[in-house]
mmCIF file of C-alpha atoms in Angstrom:
data_model
loop_
_atom_site.group_PDB
_atom_site.id
_atom_site.type_symbol
_atom_site.label_atom_id
_atom_site.label_comp_id
_atom_site.label_asym_id
_atom_site.label_seq_id
_atom_site.Cartn_x
_atom_site.Cartn_y
_atom_site.Cartn_z
ATOM 1 C CA UNK D 4 105.501 66.059 121.450
ATOM 2 C CA UNK D 5 102.859 67.052 118.851
ATOM 3 C CA UNK D 6 102.283 70.719 118.259
ATOM 4 C CA UNK D 7 99.108 72.112 119.751
ATOM 5 C CA UNK D 8 96.462 73.220 117.320
ATOM 6 C CA UNK D 9 96.141 76.985 117.117
ATOM 7 C CA UNK D 10 92.536 78.110 117.387
ATOM 8 C CA UNK D 11 90.937 81.498 117.579
ATOM 9 C CA UNK D 12 89.257 82.514 120.803
ATOM 10 C CA UNK D 13 85.462 82.948 120.519
ATOM 11 C CA UNK D 14 85.854 86.725 120.754
ATOM 12 C CA UNK D 15 88.533 86.849 118.070
ATOM 13 C CA UNK D 16 86.584 84.494 115.810
ATOM 14 C CA UNK D 17 83.517 86.698 116.163
ATOM 15 C CA UNK D 18 85.623 89.763 115.290
ATOM 16 C CA UNK D 19 86.996 88.111 112.131
ATOM 17 C CA UNK D 20 83.549 86.986 111.017
ATOM 18 C CA UNK D 21 82.284 90.506 111.655
ATOM 19 C CA UNK D 22 85.113 91.914 109.519
ATOM 20 C CA UNK D 23 84.245 89.544 106.674
ATOM 21 C CA UNK D 24 80.591 90.554 106.892
ATOM 22 C CA UNK D 25 81.520 94.245 106.854
ATOM 23 C CA UNK D 26 83.824 93.940 103.833
ATOM 24 C CA UNK D 27 81.130 92.063 101.897
ATOM 25 C CA UNK D 28 78.649 94.818 102.810
ATOM 26 C CA UNK D 29 81.203 97.423 101.663
ATOM 27 C CA UNK D 30 81.717 95.890 98.221
ATOM 28 C CA UNK D 31 77.948 95.483 97.900
ATOM 29 C CA UNK D 32 77.759 99.261 98.385
ATOM 30 C CA UNK D 33 80.418 99.810 95.719
ATOM 31 C CA UNK D 34 78.676 97.486 93.254
ATOM 32 C CA UNK D 35 75.395 99.320 93.924
ATOM 33 C CA UNK D 36 77.240 102.612 93.450
ATOM 34 C CA UNK D 37 78.419 101.485 90.017
ATOM 35 C CA UNK D 38 74.907 100.328 89.090
ATOM 36 C CA UNK D 39 73.429 103.712 90.081
ATOM 37 C CA UNK D 40 76.297 105.473 88.300
ATOM 38 C CA UNK D 41 75.481 103.649 85.055
ATOM 39 C CA UNK D 42 71.875 104.844 85.317
ATOM 40 C CA UNK D 43 72.812 108.451 86.179
ATOM 41 C CA UNK D 44 75.630 108.736 83.602
ATOM 42 C CA UNK D 45 73.212 108.472 80.685
ATOM 43 C CA UNK D 46 71.353 111.661 81.684
ATOM 44 C CA UNK D 47 73.739 113.800 83.768
ATOM 45 C CA UNK D 48 76.880 115.543 82.411
ATOM 46 C CA UNK D 49 80.023 113.636 83.357
ATOM 47 C CA UNK D 50 81.804 116.252 85.473
ATOM 48 C CA UNK D 51 78.582 117.351 87.156
ATOM 49 C CA UNK D 52 77.998 113.786 88.381
ATOM 50 C CA UNK D 53 81.659 113.365 89.387
ATOM 51 C CA UNK D 54 81.638 116.669 91.303
ATOM 52 C CA UNK D 55 78.478 115.761 93.194
ATOM 53 C CA UNK D 56 79.835 112.340 94.080
ATOM 54 C CA UNK D 57 83.099 113.796 95.491
ATOM 55 C CA UNK D 58 81.483 116.796 97.198
ATOM 56 C CA UNK D 59 79.035 114.584 99.069
ATOM 57 C CA UNK D 60 81.789 112.300 100.369
ATOM 58 C CA UNK D 61 84.219 115.135 101.162
ATOM 59 C CA UNK D 62 81.626 117.052 103.192
ATOM 60 C CA UNK D 63 80.407 113.935 104.998
ATOM 61 C CA UNK D 64 83.974 112.887 105.871
ATOM 62 C CA UNK D 65 84.846 116.378 107.111
ATOM 63 C CA UNK D 66 81.758 116.554 109.298
ATOM 64 C CA UNK D 67 82.578 113.137 110.778
ATOM 65 C CA UNK D 68 86.339 113.617 111.289
ATOM 66 C CA UNK D 69 86.983 117.243 112.274
ATOM 67 C CA UNK D 70 84.906 117.287 115.507
ATOM 68 C CA UNK D 71 86.841 114.300 116.875
ATOM 69 C CA UNK D 72 90.334 114.884 115.411
ATOM 70 C CA UNK D 73 90.459 118.659 115.203
ATOM 71 C CA UNK D 74 92.349 120.771 112.668
ATOM 72 C CA UNK D 75 95.571 118.879 113.393
ATOM 73 C CA UNK D 76 94.320 116.111 111.075
ATOM 74 C CA UNK D 77 95.086 118.441 108.145
ATOM 75 C CA UNK D 78 98.821 118.614 108.905
ATOM 76 C CA UNK D 79 100.950 117.029 106.207
ATOM 77 C CA UNK D 80 104.500 117.149 104.867
ATOM 78 C CA UNK D 81 103.506 115.938 101.387
ATOM 79 C CA UNK D 82 100.831 118.327 100.030
ATOM 80 C CA UNK D 83 101.933 117.764 96.415
ATOM 81 C CA UNK D 84 101.541 114.001 96.713
ATOM 82 C CA UNK D 85 98.060 114.448 98.173
ATOM 83 C CA UNK D 86 97.133 116.613 95.199
ATOM 84 C CA UNK D 87 98.553 113.992 92.829
ATOM 85 C CA UNK D 88 96.415 111.340 94.551
ATOM 86 C CA UNK D 89 93.409 113.606 94.005
ATOM 87 C CA UNK D 90 94.250 113.922 90.295
ATOM 88 C CA UNK D 91 94.683 110.152 89.909
ATOM 89 C CA UNK D 92 91.440 109.390 91.714
ATOM 90 C CA UNK D 93 89.596 111.977 89.614
ATOM 91 C CA UNK D 94 90.998 110.351 86.460
ATOM 92 C CA UNK D 95 89.820 106.977 87.763
ATOM 93 C CA UNK D 96 86.328 108.352 88.330
ATOM 94 C CA UNK D 97 86.155 109.896 84.855
ATOM 95 C CA UNK D 98 87.192 106.596 83.260
ATOM 96 C CA UNK D 99 84.698 104.756 85.481
ATOM 97 C CA UNK D 100 81.768 107.014 84.549
ATOM 98 C CA UNK D 101 82.599 106.792 80.853
ATOM 99 C CA UNK D 102 83.042 103.013 81.035
ATOM 100 C CA UNK D 103 79.736 102.470 82.815
ATOM 101 C CA UNK D 104 77.948 104.613 80.237
ATOM 102 C CA UNK D 105 78.811 102.060 77.558
ATOM 103 C CA UNK D 106 79.576 98.773 79.360
ATOM 104 C CA UNK D 107 77.616 96.292 81.501
ATOM 105 C CA UNK D 108 78.315 96.622 85.227
ATOM 106 C CA UNK D 109 79.524 93.040 85.723
ATOM 107 C CA UNK D 110 82.088 93.052 82.913
ATOM 108 C CA UNK D 111 83.277 96.528 83.938
ATOM 109 C CA UNK D 112 83.811 95.452 87.550
ATOM 110 C CA UNK D 113 85.667 92.285 86.542
ATOM 111 C CA UNK D 114 88.126 94.219 84.346
ATOM 112 C CA UNK D 115 88.734 96.790 87.099
ATOM 113 C CA UNK D 116 89.537 93.917 89.450
ATOM 114 C CA UNK D 117 92.791 93.220 87.580
ATOM 115 C CA UNK D 118 94.207 96.306 89.332
ATOM 116 C CA UNK D 119 96.141 94.237 91.920
ATOM 117 C CA UNK D 120 97.725 92.306 89.051
ATOM 118 C CA UNK D 121 98.783 95.539 87.342
ATOM 119 C CA UNK D 122 100.291 96.662 90.641
ATOM 120 C CA UNK D 123 102.441 93.522 90.475
ATOM 121 C CA UNK D 124 103.801 94.731 87.121
ATOM 122 C CA UNK D 125 104.448 98.209 88.508
ATOM 123 C CA UNK D 126 106.175 96.764 91.559
ATOM 124 C CA UNK D 127 108.453 94.732 89.304
ATOM 125 C CA UNK D 128 109.234 97.354 86.657
ATOM 126 C CA UNK D 129 109.305 100.615 88.623
ATOM 127 C CA UNK D 130 109.926 99.580 92.234
ATOM 128 C CA UNK D 131 112.249 96.689 91.265
ATOM 129 C CA UNK D 132 110.542 94.276 93.624
ATOM 130 C CA UNK D 133 111.099 90.554 93.201
ATOM 131 C CA UNK D 134 108.030 88.768 91.807
ATOM 132 C CA UNK D 135 107.595 85.010 92.175
ATOM 133 C CA UNK D 136 106.790 82.681 89.299
ATOM 134 C CA UNK D 137 103.360 81.963 90.787
ATOM 135 C CA UNK D 138 102.500 85.660 90.802
ATOM 136 C CA UNK D 139 103.530 85.983 87.140
ATOM 137 C CA UNK D 140 101.246 83.038 86.306
ATOM 138 C CA UNK D 141 98.363 84.789 88.089
ATOM 139 C CA UNK D 142 99.090 88.034 86.225
ATOM 140 C CA UNK D 143 99.014 86.206 82.872
ATOM 141 C CA UNK D 144 95.796 84.432 83.857
ATOM 142 C CA UNK D 145 94.109 87.689 84.847
ATOM 143 C CA UNK D 146 95.099 89.468 81.638
ATOM 144 C CA UNK D 147 93.956 86.483 79.593
ATOM 145 C CA UNK D 148 90.567 86.719 81.313
ATOM 146 C CA UNK D 149 90.430 90.420 80.430
ATOM 147 C CA UNK D 150 91.111 89.674 76.765
ATOM 148 C CA UNK D 151 88.357 87.034 76.815
ATOM 149 C CA UNK D 152 85.911 89.704 78.011
ATOM 150 C CA UNK D 153 87.103 92.452 75.636
ATOM 151 C CA UNK D 154 87.732 90.098 72.681
ATOM 152 C CA UNK D 155 89.749 92.464 70.442
ATOM 153 C CA UNK D 156 88.753 91.970 66.824
ATOM 154 C CA UNK D 157 85.526 90.165 67.738
ATOM 155 C CA UNK D 158 82.005 91.263 66.865
ATOM 156 C CA UNK D 159 81.314 92.421 70.433
ATOM 157 C CA UNK D 160 84.451 94.606 70.578
ATOM 158 C CA UNK D 161 84.233 98.410 70.470
ATOM 159 C CA UNK D 162 86.456 101.255 71.610
ATOM 160 C CA UNK D 163 84.512 101.682 74.869
ATOM 161 C CA UNK D 164 85.767 98.253 75.962
ATOM 162 C CA UNK D 165 89.206 99.823 76.439
ATOM 163 C CA UNK D 166 88.015 102.543 78.840
ATOM 164 C CA UNK D 167 88.238 100.360 81.988
ATOM 165 C CA UNK D 168 91.918 99.786 81.197
ATOM 166 C CA UNK D 169 92.484 103.535 81.648
ATOM 167 C CA UNK D 170 90.807 103.227 85.031
ATOM 168 C CA UNK D 171 93.019 100.248 85.919
ATOM 169 C CA UNK D 172 96.213 102.182 85.101
ATOM 170 C CA UNK D 173 95.239 105.358 86.986
ATOM 171 C CA UNK D 174 93.916 103.404 89.967
ATOM 172 C CA UNK D 175 97.069 101.266 90.099
ATOM 173 C CA UNK D 176 99.282 104.346 90.337
ATOM 174 C CA UNK D 177 96.861 105.770 92.910
ATOM 175 C CA UNK D 178 97.305 102.690 95.095
ATOM 176 C CA UNK D 179 101.096 102.665 94.671
ATOM 177 C CA UNK D 180 101.229 106.300 95.799
ATOM 178 C CA UNK D 181 98.840 105.483 98.636
ATOM 179 C CA UNK D 182 101.169 102.760 99.888
ATOM 180 C CA UNK D 183 104.070 105.222 99.947
ATOM 181 C CA UNK D 184 102.159 107.950 101.787
ATOM 182 C CA UNK D 185 100.644 105.490 104.260
ATOM 183 C CA UNK D 186 104.090 105.000 105.810
ATOM 184 C CA UNK D 187 104.135 108.562 107.179
ATOM 185 C CA UNK D 188 100.639 110.037 106.783
ATOM 186 C CA UNK D 189 97.479 109.661 108.851
ATOM 187 C CA UNK D 190 94.820 107.692 106.861
ATOM 188 C CA UNK D 191 92.173 110.291 107.724
ATOM 189 C CA UNK D 192 94.476 113.063 106.466
ATOM 190 C CA UNK D 193 94.905 111.201 103.184
ATOM 191 C CA UNK D 194 91.168 110.600 102.890
ATOM 192 C CA UNK D 195 90.283 114.259 103.507
ATOM 193 C CA UNK D 196 92.837 115.693 101.095
ATOM 194 C CA UNK D 197 91.973 113.214 98.356
ATOM 195 C CA UNK D 198 88.234 113.859 98.667
ATOM 196 C CA UNK D 199 88.568 117.632 98.658
ATOM 197 C CA UNK D 200 91.240 117.520 95.941
ATOM 198 C CA UNK D 201 88.872 115.655 93.629
ATOM 199 C CA UNK D 202 86.048 118.040 94.501
ATOM 200 C CA UNK D 203 88.099 121.169 93.782
ATOM 201 C CA UNK D 204 89.477 119.826 90.504
ATOM 202 C CA UNK D 205 86.005 118.856 89.295
ATOM 203 C CA UNK D 206 84.741 122.299 90.359
ATOM 204 C CA UNK D 207 86.760 123.971 87.595
ATOM 205 C CA UNK D 208 84.614 122.236 84.980
ATOM 206 C CA UNK D 209 81.335 122.612 86.890
ATOM 207 C CA UNK D 210 80.288 126.070 85.532
ATOM 208 C CA UNK D 211 80.629 124.775 81.963
ATOM 209 C CA UNK D 212 78.670 121.551 82.409
ATOM 210 C CA UNK D 213 76.002 122.377 84.993
ATOM 211 C CA UNK D 214 72.451 121.788 83.790
ATOM 212 C CA UNK D 215 69.098 121.950 85.508
ATOM 213 C CA UNK D 216 67.738 118.496 86.225
ATOM 214 C CA UNK D 217 63.966 118.298 86.005
ATOM 215 C CA UNK D 218 63.623 114.676 87.103
ATOM 216 C CA UNK D 219 63.813 114.214 90.876
ATOM 217 C CA UNK D 220 65.014 110.652 90.279
ATOM 218 C CA UNK D 221 68.321 111.983 88.894
ATOM 219 C CA UNK D 222 68.895 114.095 92.024
ATOM 220 C CA UNK D 223 67.998 111.089 94.135
ATOM 221 C CA UNK D 224 70.439 108.981 92.105
ATOM 222 C CA UNK D 225 73.323 111.412 92.676
ATOM 223 C CA UNK D 226 72.570 111.620 96.396
ATOM 224 C CA UNK D 227 72.489 107.832 96.506
ATOM 225 C CA UNK D 228 75.866 107.711 94.731
ATOM 226 C CA UNK D 229 77.429 109.917 97.398
ATOM 227 C CA UNK D 230 75.772 107.972 100.190
ATOM 228 C CA UNK D 231 76.852 104.559 98.870
ATOM 229 C CA UNK D 232 80.453 105.689 98.373
ATOM 230 C CA UNK D 233 80.659 107.213 101.856
ATOM 231 C CA UNK D 234 79.048 104.247 103.605
ATOM 232 C CA UNK D 235 81.182 101.799 101.618
ATOM 233 C CA UNK D 236 84.417 103.468 102.744
ATOM 234 C CA UNK D 237 83.205 103.618 106.349
ATOM 235 C CA UNK D 238 82.374 99.901 106.316
ATOM 236 C CA UNK D 239 85.826 99.100 104.906
ATOM 237 C CA UNK D 240 87.494 101.007 107.745
ATOM 238 C CA UNK D 241 85.435 99.067 110.291
ATOM 239 C CA UNK D 242 86.218 95.769 108.544
ATOM 240 C CA UNK D 243 89.999 96.276 108.616
ATOM 241 C CA UNK D 244 89.785 97.205 112.298
ATOM 242 C CA UNK D 245 88.310 93.777 113.022
ATOM 243 C CA UNK D 246 90.259 91.389 110.811
ATOM 244 C CA UNK D 247 93.657 91.242 109.039
ATOM 245 C CA UNK D 248 93.899 92.279 105.405
ATOM 246 C CA UNK D 249 95.097 88.808 104.358
ATOM 247 C CA UNK D 250 91.817 87.361 105.641
ATOM 248 C CA UNK D 251 89.571 89.999 104.056
ATOM 249 C CA UNK D 252 91.234 90.487 100.661
ATOM 250 C CA UNK D 253 89.722 87.461 98.835
ATOM 251 C CA UNK D 254 86.235 88.610 99.857
ATOM 252 C CA UNK D 255 86.721 91.868 97.920
ATOM 253 C CA UNK D 256 86.085 89.831 94.776
ATOM 254 C CA UNK D 257 82.473 89.191 95.800
ATOM 255 C CA UNK D 258 81.967 92.659 94.307
ATOM 256 C CA UNK D 259 81.922 91.031 90.861
ATOM 257 C CA UNK D 260 78.932 88.889 91.882
ATOM 258 C CA UNK D 261 77.058 91.881 93.282
ATOM 259 C CA UNK D 262 77.807 93.855 90.097
ATOM 260 C CA UNK D 263 76.462 91.065 87.904
ATOM 261 C CA UNK D 264 73.343 90.885 90.091
ATOM 262 C CA UNK D 265 72.812 94.645 89.811
ATOM 263 C CA UNK D 266 73.256 94.532 86.045
ATOM 264 C CA UNK D 267 70.660 91.774 85.808
ATOM 265 C CA UNK D 268 68.097 93.375 88.158
ATOM 266 C CA UNK D 269 68.328 96.930 86.800
ATOM 267 C CA UNK D 270 69.400 96.503 83.166
ATOM 268 C CA UNK D 271 68.358 92.885 82.463
ATOM 269 C CA UNK D 272 71.895 92.090 81.339
ATOM 270 C CA UNK D 273 73.362 88.594 81.655
ATOM 271 C CA UNK D 274 77.022 88.069 80.562
ATOM 272 C CA UNK D 275 77.507 85.602 77.703
ATOM 273 C CA UNK D 276 79.539 82.420 78.196
ATOM 274 C CA UNK D 277 82.772 84.025 77.007
ATOM 275 C CA UNK D 278 82.395 86.956 79.401
ATOM 276 C CA UNK D 279 81.527 84.580 82.250
ATOM 277 C CA UNK D 280 84.673 82.581 81.526
ATOM 278 C CA UNK D 281 86.795 85.739 81.574
ATOM 279 C CA UNK D 282 85.106 86.979 84.745
ATOM 280 C CA UNK D 283 85.831 83.689 86.532
ATOM 281 C CA UNK D 284 89.481 83.772 85.429
ATOM 282 C CA UNK D 285 89.927 87.328 86.711
ATOM 283 C CA UNK D 286 88.172 86.550 90.002
ATOM 284 C CA UNK D 287 90.310 83.489 90.743
ATOM 285 C CA UNK D 288 93.657 84.952 89.623
ATOM 286 C CA UNK D 289 92.943 88.387 91.079
ATOM 287 C CA UNK D 290 91.831 87.110 94.483
ATOM 288 C CA UNK D 291 94.846 84.801 94.753
ATOM 289 C CA UNK D 292 97.253 87.537 93.602
ATOM 290 C CA UNK D 293 95.778 90.150 95.943
ATOM 291 C CA UNK D 294 95.923 87.738 98.874
ATOM 292 C CA UNK D 295 99.586 86.992 98.137
ATOM 293 C CA UNK D 296 100.324 90.724 97.848
ATOM 294 C CA UNK D 297 98.912 91.404 101.299
ATOM 295 C CA UNK D 298 100.640 88.393 102.848
ATOM 296 C CA UNK D 299 103.966 89.534 101.371
ATOM 297 C CA UNK D 300 103.507 93.058 102.735
ATOM 298 C CA UNK D 301 103.255 94.693 99.324
ATOM 299 C CA UNK D 302 100.905 97.446 98.170
ATOM 300 C CA UNK D 303 97.657 97.292 100.179
ATOM 301 C CA UNK D 304 94.661 96.307 98.088
ATOM 302 C CA UNK D 305 91.539 98.444 98.100
ATOM 303 C CA UNK D 306 88.071 97.711 96.808
ATOM 304 C CA UNK D 307 87.215 98.960 93.318
ATOM 305 C CA UNK D 308 84.696 101.766 93.182
ATOM 306 C CA UNK D 309 84.029 104.887 91.164
#
């Protein structure tokens, strides 16, 4: 007797399509955030911009979560790990702001998207997880694409091209630690502690870097950064409530397209043929590797944002 075809009910299909739409909207927010960040980073001190970005999100998250969850959401048995996550995310943001000051948005986003592939290396070397041959091929393909973009020794190469790699390393460890904490901690607890941890750490540098901004457009840009980051995270939460991670993960890589569009519209930058080749290699290998990671129950993949 032939097996019956498995189809999604209309309601479930609508939910999955809604999740896909929400995750695409989320990465569009993150790509827009990076485009605004590149504009702001040329005129605003680094730690001042980072502090404002974290403070906006931390306050907005607190206002949204505490009235419904109460103070119990702050209970945790791993305060040190939460602080370490805050340090790693702050490092990621610093590398992101510095990278965007010197690099085009599209190329920056593509390099950051090798994070899931780096997590594969960490899982193999530090967590002693078994990695299939196919996953190693995808890792090699993604790193080859990165080298095509950076082109060490070429005329287009400069030291700033290495900054996104610092972001990749710090963000990879951030996601590994996230996967460990997620087994016992409430996601909202993790989100609150990480946001406020980054805000408090950046606050130490704030008195030394604060300047008066005369242009209202810079204030508007920083507010927009906070808004885009907050809305992007909210949309991701809604997306993963509607569809499984294995379905949504490949769509995270549409962020590269949005980043390239933002770079073209705002900065009139179009990647050259070598960069486009590298970007395509990273997108294909990264999306396939991230999808496999989720299907195998490994470290959950998160969208790349500053």
